[in-house]
Amino acid sequence: ECIDMKSTLVGLTDPLGSGLVPWERFHAEPDHGAFQFTESLDYLRQIGVLEERDEINSSQVRIANYLLGPSNCIAPSTYYTVCCLSECESLISDVETATQSPVSTP
């Protein structure tokens, strides 16, 4: 589901591949079998997935942050949740393994 959702969102971005989807386009996307984009601007702002500028109607949804957001987790319980995996985690792990440290100089 996460891969399909990401693919759909990437298809809604600008041709430059900024990783941002205009909120109007995001919200206008029809429901899909496994997911739907119905979150409000306030909710998206609260969970930190909106990129906002001073211009009116310029809110954009940051795909990477949205995919990792709490609305995309299933089976929440006291002990665990199942969420989309961060694609960056494996890269960070490789860097930390190579440097043997969570912090390094370039």
C-alpha atoms as an extended CHARMM CRD file, in Angstrom:
* protein
*
       106  EXT
         1         1  GLU       CA              0.0000000000        0.0000000000        0.0000000000  PROA      1               0.0000000000
         2         2  CYS       CA              2.7880000000        2.4410000000        0.8690000000  PROA      2               0.0000000000
         3         3  ILE       CA              4.5020000000        1.9000000000       -2.4810000000  PROA      3               0.0000000000
         4         4  ASP       CA              1.2260000000        2.4570000000       -4.3470000000  PROA      4               0.0000000000
         5         5  MET       CA              0.5120000000        5.5660000000       -2.2820000000  PROA      5               0.0000000000
         6         6  LYS       CA              3.9710000000        6.9780000000       -2.9530000000  PROA      6               0.0000000000
         7         7  SER       CA              3.6200000000        6.2810000000       -6.6650000000  PROA      7               0.0000000000
         8         8  THR       CA              0.2670000000        8.0930000000       -6.7380000000  PROA      8               0.0000000000
         9         9  LEU       CA              1.6760000000       11.0850000000       -4.8580000000  PROA      9               0.0000000000
        10        10  VAL       CA              4.7680000000       11.2940000000       -7.0670000000  PROA      10              0.0000000000
        11        11  GLY       CA              2.4190000000       11.3880000000      -10.0590000000  PROA      11              0.0000000000
        12        12  LEU       CA              0.8070000000       14.5060000000       -8.5680000000  PROA      12              0.0000000000
        13        13  THR       CA              4.0530000000       16.4820000000       -8.1470000000  PROA      13              0.0000000000
        14        14  ASP       CA              5.4400000000       19.1140000000      -10.4520000000  PROA      14              0.0000000000
        15        15  PRO       CA              7.5970000000       18.0270000000      -13.4220000000  PROA      15              0.0000000000
        16        16  LEU       CA             10.7690000000       18.9830000000      -11.5240000000  PROA      16              0.0000000000
        17        17  GLY       CA             10.1790000000       16.2240000000       -8.9820000000  PROA      17              0.0000000000
        18        18  SER       CA             10.2590000000       18.4800000000       -5.9310000000  PROA      18              0.0000000000
        19        19  GLY       CA              8.5920000000       15.8970000000       -3.6910000000  PROA      19              0.0000000000
        20        20  LEU       CA              5.8160000000       18.4020000000       -2.9930000000  PROA      20              0.0000000000
        21        21  VAL       CA              2.1660000000       18.0430000000       -4.0090000000  PROA      21              0.0000000000
        22        22  PRO       CA             -0.0360000000       21.1500000000       -4.0990000000  PROA      22              0.0000000000
        23        23  TRP       CA             -2.6950000000       20.7060000000       -1.4290000000  PROA      23              0.0000000000
        24        24  GLU       CA             -5.5080000000       21.3840000000       -3.8960000000  PROA      24              0.0000000000
        25        25  ARG       CA             -4.2910000000       18.5740000000       -6.1600000000  PROA      25              0.0000000000
        26        26  PHE       CA             -3.6910000000       16.2920000000       -3.1430000000  PROA      26              0.0000000000
        27        27  HSD       CA             -7.1660000000       16.8550000000       -1.7620000000  PROA      27              0.0000000000
        28        28  ALA       CA             -8.8660000000       16.5340000000       -5.1780000000  PROA      28              0.0000000000
        29        29  GLU       CA             -7.3590000000       13.0870000000       -5.8380000000  PROA      29              0.0000000000
        30        30  PRO       CA            -10.1580000000       10.4800000000       -5.9580000000  PROA      30              0.0000000000
        31        31  ASP       CA            -10.3040000000        7.7340000000       -3.3460000000  PROA      31              0.0000000000
        32        32  HSD       CA             -8.2350000000        4.6490000000       -4.0240000000  PROA      32              0.0000000000
        33        33  GLY       CA             -9.0550000000        1.1600000000       -2.8270000000  PROA      33              0.0000000000
        34        34  ALA       CA             -6.4450000000        1.1140000000       -0.0670000000  PROA      34              0.0000000000
        35        35  PHE       CA             -5.9990000000        4.8080000000        0.6820000000  PROA      35              0.0000000000
        36        36  GLN       CA             -7.5830000000        8.2440000000        0.3600000000  PROA      36              0.0000000000
        37        37  PHE       CA             -6.2440000000       11.7450000000        0.8690000000  PROA      37              0.0000000000
        38        38  THR       CA             -8.8920000000       13.3760000000        3.0540000000  PROA      38              0.0000000000
        39        39  GLU       CA             -6.8190000000       14.9880000000        5.8070000000  PROA      39              0.0000000000
        40        40  SER       CA             -7.5250000000       18.6540000000        6.4820000000  PROA      40              0.0000000000
        41        41  LEU       CA             -4.9830000000       21.4390000000        6.1370000000  PROA      41              0.0000000000
        42        42  ASP       CA             -5.0020000000       21.8950000000        9.9080000000  PROA      42              0.0000000000
        43        43  TYR       CA             -4.2400000000       18.2170000000       10.5100000000  PROA      43              0.0000000000
        44        44  LEU       CA             -1.4720000000       18.1510000000        7.8980000000  PROA      44              0.0000000000
        45        45  ARG       CA              0.0010000000       21.2870000000        9.4430000000  PROA      45              0.0000000000
        46        46  GLN       CA             -0.1750000000       19.7450000000       12.9140000000  PROA      46              0.0000000000
        47        47  ILE       CA              1.7320000000       16.5970000000       11.9100000000  PROA      47              0.0000000000
        48        48  GLY       CA              4.3740000000       18.5970000000       10.0220000000  PROA      48              0.0000000000
        49        49  VAL       CA              3.7940000000       17.5810000000        6.4160000000  PROA      49              0.0000000000
        50        50  LEU       CA              2.8630000000       20.9770000000        4.9520000000  PROA      50              0.0000000000
        51        51  GLU       CA              5.2650000000       23.2650000000        3.1780000000  PROA      51              0.0000000000
        52        52  GLU       CA              3.7060000000       26.7120000000        3.4190000000  PROA      52              0.0000000000
        53        53  ARG       CA              4.6860000000       30.0150000000        1.8790000000  PROA      53              0.0000000000
        54        54  ASP       CA              3.3120000000       33.4890000000        2.3450000000  PROA      54              0.0000000000
        55        55  GLU       CA              1.2230000000       33.4000000000       -0.8280000000  PROA      55              0.0000000000
        56        56  ILE       CA             -2.4440000000       32.4340000000       -0.5670000000  PROA      56              0.0000000000
        57        57  ASN       CA             -3.2330000000       28.8660000000       -1.6580000000  PROA      57              0.0000000000
        58        58  SER       CA              0.4150000000       27.8470000000       -1.7350000000  PROA      58              0.0000000000
        59        59  SER       CA              0.2980000000       24.9690000000        0.7630000000  PROA      59              0.0000000000
        60        60  GLN       CA              2.0280000000       21.8330000000       -0.4610000000  PROA      60              0.0000000000
        61        61  VAL       CA              2.2090000000       18.3480000000        1.0060000000  PROA      61              0.0000000000
        62        62  ARG       CA              5.7340000000       16.9750000000        1.4490000000  PROA      62              0.0000000000
        63        63  ILE       CA              5.5000000000       13.3620000000        0.2300000000  PROA      63              0.0000000000
        64        64  ALA       CA              8.2510000000       11.9180000000        2.4470000000  PROA      64              0.0000000000
        65        65  ASN       CA              6.7310000000       13.3690000000        5.6120000000  PROA      65              0.0000000000
        66        66  TYR       CA              3.1830000000       12.4020000000        4.6230000000  PROA      66              0.0000000000
        67        67  LEU       CA              4.0820000000        8.7610000000        4.0040000000  PROA      67              0.0000000000
        68        68  LEU       CA              5.5550000000        8.5210000000        7.5100000000  PROA      68              0.0000000000
        69        69  GLY       CA              2.6120000000       10.3390000000        9.1210000000  PROA      69              0.0000000000
        70        70  PRO       CA              0.3560000000        8.7610000000       11.7380000000  PROA      70              0.0000000000
        71        71  SER       CA             -2.6690000000        8.6560000000        9.4200000000  PROA      71              0.0000000000
        72        72  ASN       CA             -0.8460000000        6.0280000000        7.3370000000  PROA      72              0.0000000000
        73        73  CYS       CA             -0.3440000000        3.6270000000       10.2360000000  PROA      73              0.0000000000
        74        74  ILE       CA             -2.6370000000        0.6500000000       10.7230000000  PROA      74              0.0000000000
        75        75  ALA       CA             -3.4560000000       -1.5920000000       13.6670000000  PROA      75              0.0000000000
        76        76  PRO       CA             -2.5300000000        0.9140000000       16.3590000000  PROA      76              0.0000000000
        77        77  SER       CA             -2.4920000000       -0.6380000000       19.7960000000  PROA      77              0.0000000000
        78        78  THR       CA             -0.8560000000       -0.0870000000       23.1460000000  PROA      78              0.0000000000
        79        79  TYR       CA              2.1610000000       -2.1110000000       22.0620000000  PROA      79              0.0000000000
        80        80  TYR       CA              2.7550000000       -1.5000000000       18.3510000000  PROA      80              0.0000000000
        81        81  THR       CA              1.6800000000        0.1620000000       15.1130000000  PROA      81              0.0000000000
        82        82  VAL       CA              2.3640000000       -0.7900000000       11.5130000000  PROA      82              0.0000000000
        83        83  CYS       CA              3.4740000000        2.1830000000        9.4180000000  PROA      83              0.0000000000
        84        84  CYS       CA              5.1640000000        2.8760000000        6.1040000000  PROA      84              0.0000000000
        85        85  LEU       CA              8.9110000000        2.3100000000        6.3080000000  PROA      85              0.0000000000
        86        86  SER       CA             11.2890000000        5.2150000000        5.9470000000  PROA      86              0.0000000000
        87        87  GLU       CA             13.4150000000        4.7550000000        2.8280000000  PROA      87              0.0000000000
        88        88  CYS       CA             16.1420000000        6.7920000000        4.5060000000  PROA      88              0.0000000000
        89        89  GLU       CA             16.5830000000        4.4290000000        7.4580000000  PROA      89              0.0000000000
        90        90  SER       CA             18.6470000000        1.8970000000        5.5130000000  PROA      90              0.0000000000
        91        91  LEU       CA             20.8750000000        4.6640000000        4.1220000000  PROA      91              0.0000000000
        92        92  ILE       CA             21.4030000000        6.1480000000        7.5640000000  PROA      92              0.0000000000
        93        93  SER       CA             22.1550000000        2.6960000000        8.9410000000  PROA      93              0.0000000000
        94        94  ASP       CA             24.7730000000        2.1180000000        6.2330000000  PROA      94              0.0000000000
        95        95  VAL       CA             26.4530000000        5.4470000000        7.0160000000  PROA      95              0.0000000000
        96        96  GLU       CA             26.4220000000        4.7850000000       10.7600000000  PROA      96              0.0000000000
        97        97  THR       CA             27.8650000000        1.3000000000       10.2000000000  PROA      97              0.0000000000
        98        98  ALA       CA             30.6320000000        2.6680000000        7.9760000000  PROA      98              0.0000000000
        99        99  THR       CA             31.5210000000        5.4870000000       10.3640000000  PROA      99              0.0000000000
       100       100  GLN       CA             30.8370000000        3.5140000000       13.5470000000  PROA      100             0.0000000000
       101       101  SER       CA             29.1260000000        6.6180000000       14.8670000000  PROA      101             0.0000000000
       102       102  PRO       CA             25.7650000000        8.3990000000       14.6760000000  PROA      102             0.0000000000
       103       103  VAL       CA             27.6920000000       11.6210000000       13.9110000000  PROA      103             0.0000000000
       104       104  SER       CA             30.5450000000       12.1110000000       11.4420000000  PROA      104             0.0000000000
       105       105  THR       CA             32.3330000000       14.7580000000        9.4260000000  PROA      105             0.0000000000
       106       106  PRO       CA             32.0250000000       14.7190000000        5.6280000000  PROA      106             0.0000000000
